[in-house]
């Protein structure tokens, strides 16, 4: 029984190693020329993956996201060898590993005075000076998303 377990572990070890080295990368082509429709852009991204993957199914499965609006690029699960091949292609500007970032927030709502007074559920006094209907006309910021991403670079 012990020999069988050792043999199974030895057979699985290469699979674990190859899976561990694959990571998410961003393949960046630069700006869009504006000549292609959105589905054509995604097909172009897919064609680059097909050229470095074993099968078309593997290429489709590895494509995580196509950047089609602001930039031209895609996110995909790639091995180091695939990254190297893509990096050498003429239209590819860069290939870099995708990072995971944690969001740091502060008491910004409190800082700008947008917290309601909990005990009364009313607008803070200093906003009343601005006009009590200002926040209500702005629907208290409902459906407004404000964000700043600063990577420190």
Short mmCIF file of N, CA and C in Angstrom, two decimals:
data_model
loop_
_atom_site.label_atom_id
_atom_site.label_comp_id
_atom_site.label_asym_id
_atom_site.label_seq_id
_atom_site.Cartn_x
_atom_site.Cartn_y
_atom_site.Cartn_z
N UNK A 1 0.82 -1.20 0.00
CA UNK A 1 0.00 0.00 0.00
C UNK A 1 0.86 1.26 0.00
N UNK A 2 1.94 1.25 0.78
CA UNK A 2 2.82 2.41 0.85
C UNK A 2 3.50 2.65 -0.48
N UNK A 3 3.87 1.57 -1.18
CA UNK A 3 4.51 1.72 -2.50
C UNK A 3 3.54 2.35 -3.49
N UNK A 4 2.28 1.95 -3.40
CA UNK A 4 1.26 2.51 -4.29
C UNK A 4 1.09 4.01 -4.05
N UNK A 5 1.03 4.44 -2.80
CA UNK A 5 0.89 5.86 -2.48
C UNK A 5 2.09 6.66 -2.95
N UNK A 6 3.27 6.11 -2.77
CA UNK A 6 4.49 6.80 -3.23
C UNK A 6 4.46 6.95 -4.74
N UNK A 7 4.03 5.89 -5.46
CA UNK A 7 3.99 5.97 -6.91
C UNK A 7 2.96 7.01 -7.37
N UNK A 8 1.81 7.07 -6.73
CA UNK A 8 0.79 8.07 -7.08
C UNK A 8 1.33 9.47 -6.84
N UNK A 9 1.99 9.68 -5.71
CA UNK A 9 2.57 10.99 -5.42
C UNK A 9 3.62 11.39 -6.44
N UNK A 10 4.45 10.44 -6.84
CA UNK A 10 5.48 10.73 -7.85
C UNK A 10 4.86 11.07 -9.20
N UNK A 11 3.75 10.44 -9.52
CA UNK A 11 3.07 10.75 -10.78
C UNK A 11 2.38 12.12 -10.75
N UNK A 12 1.89 12.51 -9.59
CA UNK A 12 1.20 13.79 -9.45
C UNK A 12 2.14 14.97 -9.28
N UNK A 13 3.35 14.73 -8.84
CA UNK A 13 4.30 15.81 -8.58
C UNK A 13 4.55 16.70 -9.79
N UNK A 14 4.81 16.15 -10.99
CA UNK A 14 5.00 17.04 -12.15
C UNK A 14 3.77 17.89 -12.47
N UNK A 15 2.58 17.32 -12.26
CA UNK A 15 1.36 18.09 -12.51
C UNK A 15 1.25 19.27 -11.56
N UNK A 16 1.60 19.06 -10.31
CA UNK A 16 1.54 20.14 -9.33
C UNK A 16 2.53 21.24 -9.68
N UNK A 17 3.72 20.86 -10.12
CA UNK A 17 4.74 21.85 -10.48
C UNK A 17 4.34 22.68 -11.68
N UNK A 18 3.77 22.03 -12.70
CA UNK A 18 3.38 22.78 -13.90
C UNK A 18 2.20 23.70 -13.61
N UNK A 19 1.31 23.29 -12.73
CA UNK A 19 0.17 24.14 -12.38
C UNK A 19 0.61 25.35 -11.58
N UNK A 20 1.60 25.16 -10.71
CA UNK A 20 2.05 26.25 -9.84
C UNK A 20 2.74 27.35 -10.63
N UNK A 21 3.39 27.01 -11.73
CA UNK A 21 4.14 28.04 -12.45
C UNK A 21 3.25 28.90 -13.34
N UNK A 22 2.04 28.45 -13.63
CA UNK A 22 1.13 29.27 -14.43
C UNK A 22 0.53 30.36 -13.55
N UNK A 23 0.57 31.57 -14.08
CA UNK A 23 0.04 32.72 -13.35
C UNK A 23 -0.73 33.62 -14.30
N UNK A 24 -1.42 34.58 -13.74
CA UNK A 24 -2.20 35.52 -14.56
C UNK A 24 -1.27 36.64 -15.03
N UNK A 25 -1.28 36.88 -16.33
CA UNK A 25 -0.48 37.93 -16.95
C UNK A 25 -1.38 38.85 -17.76
N UNK A 26 -0.94 40.08 -17.90
CA UNK A 26 -1.60 41.05 -18.76
C UNK A 26 -0.74 41.20 -20.01
N UNK A 27 -1.35 40.98 -21.16
CA UNK A 27 -0.67 41.16 -22.44
C UNK A 27 -1.19 42.48 -23.01
N UNK A 28 -0.27 43.43 -23.22
CA UNK A 28 -0.65 44.80 -23.59
C UNK A 28 -0.20 45.11 -25.01
N UNK A 29 -1.13 45.60 -25.82
CA UNK A 29 -0.86 45.94 -27.21
C UNK A 29 -0.81 47.45 -27.46
N UNK A 30 -1.10 48.25 -26.48
CA UNK A 30 -1.13 49.70 -26.66
C UNK A 30 -2.56 50.19 -26.83
N UNK A 31 -2.70 51.28 -27.53
CA UNK A 31 -4.02 51.87 -27.74
C UNK A 31 -4.75 51.19 -28.89
N UNK A 32 -6.06 51.31 -28.89
CA UNK A 32 -6.87 50.79 -29.99
C UNK A 32 -6.76 51.71 -31.19
N UNK A 33 -6.78 51.13 -32.36
CA UNK A 33 -6.77 51.93 -33.58
C UNK A 33 -8.18 52.42 -33.91
N UNK A 34 -9.19 51.80 -33.32
CA UNK A 34 -10.57 52.20 -33.57
C UNK A 34 -11.16 51.57 -34.81
N UNK A 35 -10.41 50.68 -35.45
CA UNK A 35 -10.87 50.08 -36.70
C UNK A 35 -11.68 48.80 -36.49
N UNK A 36 -11.56 48.16 -35.33
CA UNK A 36 -12.20 46.86 -35.13
C UNK A 36 -13.40 46.97 -34.19
N UNK A 37 -14.38 46.10 -34.44
CA UNK A 37 -15.52 45.97 -33.54
C UNK A 37 -15.07 45.21 -32.29
N UNK A 38 -15.84 45.30 -31.21
CA UNK A 38 -15.46 44.68 -29.94
C UNK A 38 -15.24 43.18 -30.07
N UNK A 39 -16.12 42.49 -30.81
CA UNK A 39 -15.95 41.04 -30.95
C UNK A 39 -14.69 40.70 -31.76
N UNK A 40 -14.32 41.57 -32.69
CA UNK A 40 -13.09 41.35 -33.47
C UNK A 40 -11.85 41.51 -32.60
N UNK A 41 -11.90 42.45 -31.67
CA UNK A 41 -10.77 42.65 -30.75
C UNK A 41 -10.57 41.40 -29.90
N UNK A 42 -11.67 40.86 -29.37
CA UNK A 42 -11.56 39.65 -28.55
C UNK A 42 -11.06 38.47 -29.37
N UNK A 43 -11.50 38.36 -30.61
CA UNK A 43 -11.01 37.28 -31.49
C UNK A 43 -9.51 37.43 -31.77
N UNK A 44 -9.05 38.67 -31.92
CA UNK A 44 -7.61 38.90 -32.11
C UNK A 44 -6.84 38.45 -30.88
N UNK A 45 -7.33 38.79 -29.71
CA UNK A 45 -6.69 38.36 -28.47
C UNK A 45 -6.65 36.84 -28.40
N UNK A 46 -7.76 36.22 -28.76
CA UNK A 46 -7.83 34.75 -28.75
C UNK A 46 -6.81 34.15 -29.72
N UNK A 47 -6.64 34.77 -30.88
CA UNK A 47 -5.70 34.23 -31.87
C UNK A 47 -4.26 34.25 -31.35
N UNK A 48 -3.92 35.26 -30.56
CA UNK A 48 -2.58 35.29 -29.95
C UNK A 48 -2.41 34.12 -28.98
N UNK A 49 -3.46 33.84 -28.21
CA UNK A 49 -3.38 32.73 -27.27
C UNK A 49 -3.31 31.39 -27.99
N UNK A 50 -4.06 31.24 -29.08
CA UNK A 50 -4.01 29.99 -29.85
C UNK A 50 -2.60 29.73 -30.36
N UNK A 51 -1.88 30.79 -30.69
CA UNK A 51 -0.52 30.62 -31.22
C UNK A 51 0.49 30.13 -30.18
N UNK A 52 0.17 30.26 -28.89
CA UNK A 52 1.11 29.79 -27.86
C UNK A 52 0.56 28.63 -27.03
N UNK A 53 -0.70 28.31 -27.17
CA UNK A 53 -1.31 27.21 -26.42
C UNK A 53 -1.37 25.95 -27.29
N UNK A 54 -1.61 24.81 -26.65
CA UNK A 54 -1.67 23.53 -27.36
C UNK A 54 -2.94 23.38 -28.19
N UNK A 55 -4.07 23.82 -27.64
CA UNK A 55 -5.35 23.66 -28.32
C UNK A 55 -6.16 24.95 -28.25
N UNK A 56 -7.16 25.03 -29.11
CA UNK A 56 -8.05 26.19 -29.09
C UNK A 56 -8.86 26.23 -27.80
N UNK A 57 -9.25 25.06 -27.30
CA UNK A 57 -10.00 25.00 -26.05
C UNK A 57 -9.17 25.53 -24.89
N UNK A 58 -7.89 25.16 -24.88
CA UNK A 58 -6.99 25.65 -23.82
C UNK A 58 -6.83 27.16 -23.91
N UNK A 59 -6.77 27.68 -25.14
CA UNK A 59 -6.66 29.12 -25.33
C UNK A 59 -7.90 29.83 -24.81
N UNK A 60 -9.09 29.32 -25.14
CA UNK A 60 -10.34 29.93 -24.66
C UNK A 60 -10.43 29.88 -23.14
N UNK A 61 -10.02 28.75 -22.56
CA UNK A 61 -10.11 28.59 -21.10
C UNK A 61 -9.13 29.50 -20.37
N UNK A 62 -8.00 29.81 -20.99
CA UNK A 62 -6.99 30.63 -20.31
C UNK A 62 -7.28 32.12 -20.39
N UNK A 63 -8.10 32.55 -21.36
CA UNK A 63 -8.43 33.97 -21.50
C UNK A 63 -9.40 34.38 -20.40
N UNK A 64 -8.94 35.26 -19.53
CA UNK A 64 -9.76 35.71 -18.41
C UNK A 64 -10.55 36.97 -18.74
N UNK A 65 -9.93 37.89 -19.48
CA UNK A 65 -10.59 39.16 -19.78
C UNK A 65 -9.92 39.82 -20.98
N UNK A 66 -10.74 40.40 -21.84
CA UNK A 66 -10.23 41.19 -22.96
C UNK A 66 -10.47 42.66 -22.65
N UNK A 67 -9.41 43.43 -22.67
CA UNK A 67 -9.53 44.88 -22.48
C UNK A 67 -9.82 45.47 -23.85
N UNK A 68 -11.04 45.98 -24.03
CA UNK A 68 -11.48 46.40 -25.36
C UNK A 68 -11.82 47.88 -25.46
N UNK A 69 -11.84 48.59 -24.34
CA UNK A 69 -12.31 49.96 -24.38
C UNK A 69 -11.17 50.97 -24.22
N UNK A 70 -10.57 51.04 -23.07
CA UNK A 70 -9.54 52.04 -22.80
C UNK A 70 -8.19 51.65 -23.39
N UNK A 71 -7.86 50.39 -23.20
CA UNK A 71 -6.58 49.89 -23.71
C UNK A 71 -6.85 48.66 -24.56
N UNK A 72 -5.84 48.21 -25.24
CA UNK A 72 -5.93 47.00 -26.04
C UNK A 72 -5.03 45.96 -25.41
N UNK A 73 -5.64 44.94 -24.85
CA UNK A 73 -4.87 43.88 -24.21
C UNK A 73 -5.79 42.83 -23.64
N UNK A 74 -5.20 41.84 -22.99
CA UNK A 74 -6.00 40.81 -22.36
C UNK A 74 -5.29 40.25 -21.15
N UNK A 75 -6.06 39.63 -20.26
CA UNK A 75 -5.54 38.93 -19.10
C UNK A 75 -5.74 37.45 -19.35
N UNK A 76 -4.70 36.67 -19.08
CA UNK A 76 -4.78 35.22 -19.32
C UNK A 76 -3.86 34.48 -18.36
N UNK A 77 -4.18 33.21 -18.15
CA UNK A 77 -3.33 32.33 -17.36
C UNK A 77 -2.27 31.78 -18.32
N UNK A 78 -1.00 32.08 -18.01
CA UNK A 78 0.10 31.72 -18.90
C UNK A 78 1.24 31.07 -18.13
N UNK A 79 1.98 30.23 -18.84
CA UNK A 79 3.21 29.67 -18.28
C UNK A 79 4.36 30.60 -18.64
N UNK A 80 5.51 30.47 -17.98
CA UNK A 80 6.66 31.31 -18.33
C UNK A 80 7.07 31.17 -19.80
N UNK A 81 6.97 29.96 -20.35
CA UNK A 81 7.32 29.75 -21.76
C UNK A 81 6.36 30.50 -22.68
N UNK A 82 5.08 30.48 -22.35
CA UNK A 82 4.08 31.19 -23.15
C UNK A 82 4.28 32.70 -23.06
N UNK A 83 4.65 33.18 -21.88
CA UNK A 83 4.95 34.61 -21.70
C UNK A 83 6.11 35.01 -22.60
N UNK A 84 7.13 34.17 -22.63
CA UNK A 84 8.31 34.46 -23.45
C UNK A 84 7.93 34.53 -24.94
N UNK A 85 7.14 33.58 -25.40
CA UNK A 85 6.72 33.57 -26.81
C UNK A 85 5.88 34.80 -27.15
N UNK A 86 4.94 35.14 -26.29
CA UNK A 86 4.11 36.32 -26.54
C UNK A 86 4.93 37.60 -26.53
N UNK A 87 5.89 37.69 -25.64
CA UNK A 87 6.73 38.89 -25.52
C UNK A 87 7.52 39.16 -26.79
N UNK A 88 7.83 38.11 -27.53
CA UNK A 88 8.63 38.24 -28.75
C UNK A 88 7.79 38.61 -29.97
N UNK A 89 6.48 38.59 -29.85
CA UNK A 89 5.61 38.89 -31.00
C UNK A 89 5.61 40.38 -31.30
N UNK A 90 5.53 40.69 -32.57
CA UNK A 90 5.71 42.06 -33.06
C UNK A 90 4.73 43.08 -32.46
N UNK A 91 3.45 42.77 -32.41
CA UNK A 91 2.46 43.75 -31.95
C UNK A 91 2.33 43.84 -30.44
N UNK A 92 2.97 42.93 -29.71
CA UNK A 92 2.87 42.92 -28.25
C UNK A 92 3.85 43.94 -27.68
N UNK A 93 3.33 44.94 -26.98
CA UNK A 93 4.19 45.96 -26.38
C UNK A 93 4.83 45.47 -25.09
N UNK A 94 4.03 44.78 -24.25
CA UNK A 94 4.58 44.25 -23.00
C UNK A 94 3.69 43.14 -22.46
N UNK A 95 4.31 42.28 -21.65
CA UNK A 95 3.60 41.23 -20.93
C UNK A 95 4.08 41.31 -19.49
N UNK A 96 3.15 41.51 -18.57
CA UNK A 96 3.56 41.61 -17.17
C UNK A 96 2.58 40.86 -16.29
N UNK A 97 3.11 40.38 -15.18
CA UNK A 97 2.31 39.60 -14.25
C UNK A 97 1.27 40.51 -13.59
N UNK A 98 0.07 40.00 -13.51
CA UNK A 98 -1.01 40.75 -12.87
C UNK A 98 -0.82 40.69 -11.37
N UNK A 99 -0.98 41.83 -10.74
CA UNK A 99 -0.83 41.89 -9.29
C UNK A 99 -2.18 41.95 -8.60
N UNK A 100 -2.19 41.53 -7.37
CA UNK A 100 -3.40 41.64 -6.57
C UNK A 100 -3.18 42.77 -5.58
N UNK A 101 -4.08 43.72 -5.59
CA UNK A 101 -3.94 44.89 -4.75
C UNK A 101 -5.03 44.91 -3.69
N UNK A 102 -4.68 45.38 -2.53
CA UNK A 102 -5.68 45.56 -1.49
C UNK A 102 -6.08 47.03 -1.46
N UNK A 103 -7.33 47.23 -1.20
CA UNK A 103 -7.85 48.59 -1.19
C UNK A 103 -7.66 49.18 0.20
N UNK A 104 -7.14 50.40 0.22
CA UNK A 104 -6.95 51.09 1.48
C UNK A 104 -7.93 52.26 1.52
N UNK A 105 -8.80 52.21 2.47
CA UNK A 105 -9.75 53.32 2.60
C UNK A 105 -9.55 53.97 3.96
N UNK A 106 -9.99 55.18 4.03
CA UNK A 106 -9.91 55.92 5.29
C UNK A 106 -11.31 56.36 5.67
N UNK A 107 -11.40 57.24 6.59
CA UNK A 107 -12.70 57.76 7.02
C UNK A 107 -13.10 58.92 6.11
N UNK A 108 -12.95 58.76 4.83
CA UNK A 108 -13.19 59.88 3.91
C UNK A 108 -14.61 60.40 3.98
N UNK A 109 -15.61 59.55 4.20
CA UNK A 109 -16.99 60.05 4.31
C UNK A 109 -17.11 60.99 5.49
N UNK A 110 -16.50 60.58 6.58
CA UNK A 110 -16.52 61.42 7.78
C UNK A 110 -15.73 62.70 7.55
N UNK A 111 -14.60 62.57 6.86
CA UNK A 111 -13.72 63.71 6.61
C UNK A 111 -14.43 64.80 5.82
N UNK A 112 -15.19 64.42 4.82
CA UNK A 112 -15.88 65.43 4.00
C UNK A 112 -17.26 65.78 4.54
N UNK A 113 -17.62 65.20 5.68
CA UNK A 113 -18.87 65.56 6.34
C UNK A 113 -20.11 64.95 5.74
N UNK A 114 -19.98 63.80 5.09
CA UNK A 114 -21.14 63.19 4.47
C UNK A 114 -21.84 62.16 5.33
N UNK A 115 -21.39 61.97 6.54
CA UNK A 115 -22.08 61.03 7.42
C UNK A 115 -23.31 61.70 8.01
N UNK A 116 -24.39 60.95 8.01
CA UNK A 116 -25.60 61.46 8.65
C UNK A 116 -25.40 61.39 10.16
N UNK A 117 -26.02 62.27 10.86
CA UNK A 117 -25.95 62.22 12.32
C UNK A 117 -26.83 61.07 12.77
N UNK A 118 -26.18 60.03 13.30
CA UNK A 118 -26.88 58.78 13.59
C UNK A 118 -28.07 58.95 14.52
N UNK A 119 -27.91 59.75 15.56
CA UNK A 119 -29.00 59.85 16.53
C UNK A 119 -30.23 60.53 15.96
N UNK A 120 -30.07 61.40 14.99
CA UNK A 120 -31.21 62.14 14.45
C UNK A 120 -31.52 61.79 13.00
N UNK A 121 -30.60 61.13 12.31
CA UNK A 121 -30.73 60.84 10.88
C UNK A 121 -30.99 62.12 10.10
N UNK A 122 -30.23 63.12 10.41
CA UNK A 122 -30.39 64.41 9.73
C UNK A 122 -29.08 64.81 9.08
N UNK A 123 -29.16 65.82 8.27
CA UNK A 123 -27.97 66.35 7.62
C UNK A 123 -27.16 67.14 8.63
N UNK A 124 -25.82 66.97 8.65
CA UNK A 124 -25.00 67.75 9.58
C UNK A 124 -25.23 69.25 9.40
N UNK A 125 -25.05 70.00 10.46
CA UNK A 125 -25.33 71.44 10.49
C UNK A 125 -24.58 72.21 9.41
N UNK A 126 -23.29 71.90 9.19
CA UNK A 126 -22.54 72.68 8.22
C UNK A 126 -23.04 72.48 6.79
N UNK A 127 -23.75 71.39 6.50
CA UNK A 127 -24.34 71.23 5.18
C UNK A 127 -25.62 72.05 5.04
N UNK A 128 -26.27 72.32 6.12
CA UNK A 128 -27.48 73.14 6.06
C UNK A 128 -27.15 74.54 5.57
N UNK A 129 -25.93 74.99 5.87
CA UNK A 129 -25.51 76.31 5.39
C UNK A 129 -25.39 76.32 3.87
N UNK A 130 -25.03 75.18 3.29
CA UNK A 130 -24.90 75.10 1.83
C UNK A 130 -26.25 75.03 1.13
N UNK A 131 -27.25 74.74 1.87
CA UNK A 131 -28.58 74.54 1.28
C UNK A 131 -29.02 73.13 1.61
N UNK A 132 -30.07 73.02 2.36
CA UNK A 132 -30.48 71.71 2.86
C UNK A 132 -30.89 70.75 1.75
N UNK A 133 -31.24 71.28 0.59
CA UNK A 133 -31.66 70.37 -0.47
C UNK A 133 -30.51 69.95 -1.39
N UNK A 134 -29.31 70.42 -1.12
CA UNK A 134 -28.16 70.07 -1.97
C UNK A 134 -27.95 68.56 -2.02
N UNK A 135 -27.84 67.94 -0.86
CA UNK A 135 -27.62 66.50 -0.84
C UNK A 135 -28.83 65.73 -1.34
N UNK A 136 -30.02 66.21 -1.02
CA UNK A 136 -31.20 65.48 -1.48
C UNK A 136 -31.33 65.57 -3.00
N UNK A 137 -31.00 66.72 -3.58
CA UNK A 137 -31.03 66.84 -5.04
C UNK A 137 -29.99 65.94 -5.68
N UNK A 138 -28.90 65.73 -4.98
CA UNK A 138 -27.85 64.83 -5.48
C UNK A 138 -28.11 63.39 -5.08
N UNK A 139 -29.28 63.13 -4.53
CA UNK A 139 -29.70 61.80 -4.09
C UNK A 139 -28.69 61.20 -3.12
N UNK A 140 -28.10 62.06 -2.32
CA UNK A 140 -27.14 61.67 -1.28
C UNK A 140 -25.99 60.84 -1.85
N UNK A 141 -25.66 61.09 -3.10
CA UNK A 141 -24.55 60.38 -3.73
C UNK A 141 -24.89 58.97 -4.18
N UNK A 142 -26.17 58.64 -4.18
CA UNK A 142 -26.59 57.30 -4.58
C UNK A 142 -26.15 57.03 -6.01
N UNK A 143 -25.63 55.85 -6.25
CA UNK A 143 -25.17 55.39 -7.56
C UNK A 143 -23.96 56.16 -8.08
N UNK A 144 -23.25 56.86 -7.22
CA UNK A 144 -22.04 57.55 -7.62
C UNK A 144 -20.85 56.78 -7.06
N UNK A 145 -19.93 56.44 -7.92
CA UNK A 145 -18.73 55.73 -7.49
C UNK A 145 -17.54 56.63 -7.76
N UNK A 146 -16.78 56.91 -6.73
CA UNK A 146 -15.59 57.72 -6.86
C UNK A 146 -14.42 56.87 -6.40
N UNK A 147 -13.41 56.77 -7.22
CA UNK A 147 -12.27 55.95 -6.83
C UNK A 147 -10.98 56.50 -7.38
N UNK A 148 -9.92 56.27 -6.65
CA UNK A 148 -8.58 56.65 -7.08
C UNK A 148 -7.70 55.43 -6.89
N UNK A 149 -7.01 55.04 -7.93
CA UNK A 149 -6.08 53.93 -7.82
C UNK A 149 -4.67 54.49 -7.94
N UNK A 150 -3.90 54.31 -6.91
CA UNK A 150 -2.53 54.80 -6.87
C UNK A 150 -1.63 53.63 -6.53
N UNK A 151 -0.86 53.17 -7.51
CA UNK A 151 0.01 52.01 -7.28
C UNK A 151 1.32 52.41 -6.62
N UNK A 152 1.55 53.70 -6.47
CA UNK A 152 2.78 54.16 -5.85
C UNK A 152 3.94 54.28 -6.82
N UNK A 153 3.70 53.99 -8.08
CA UNK A 153 4.78 54.09 -9.09
C UNK A 153 4.84 55.47 -9.69
#
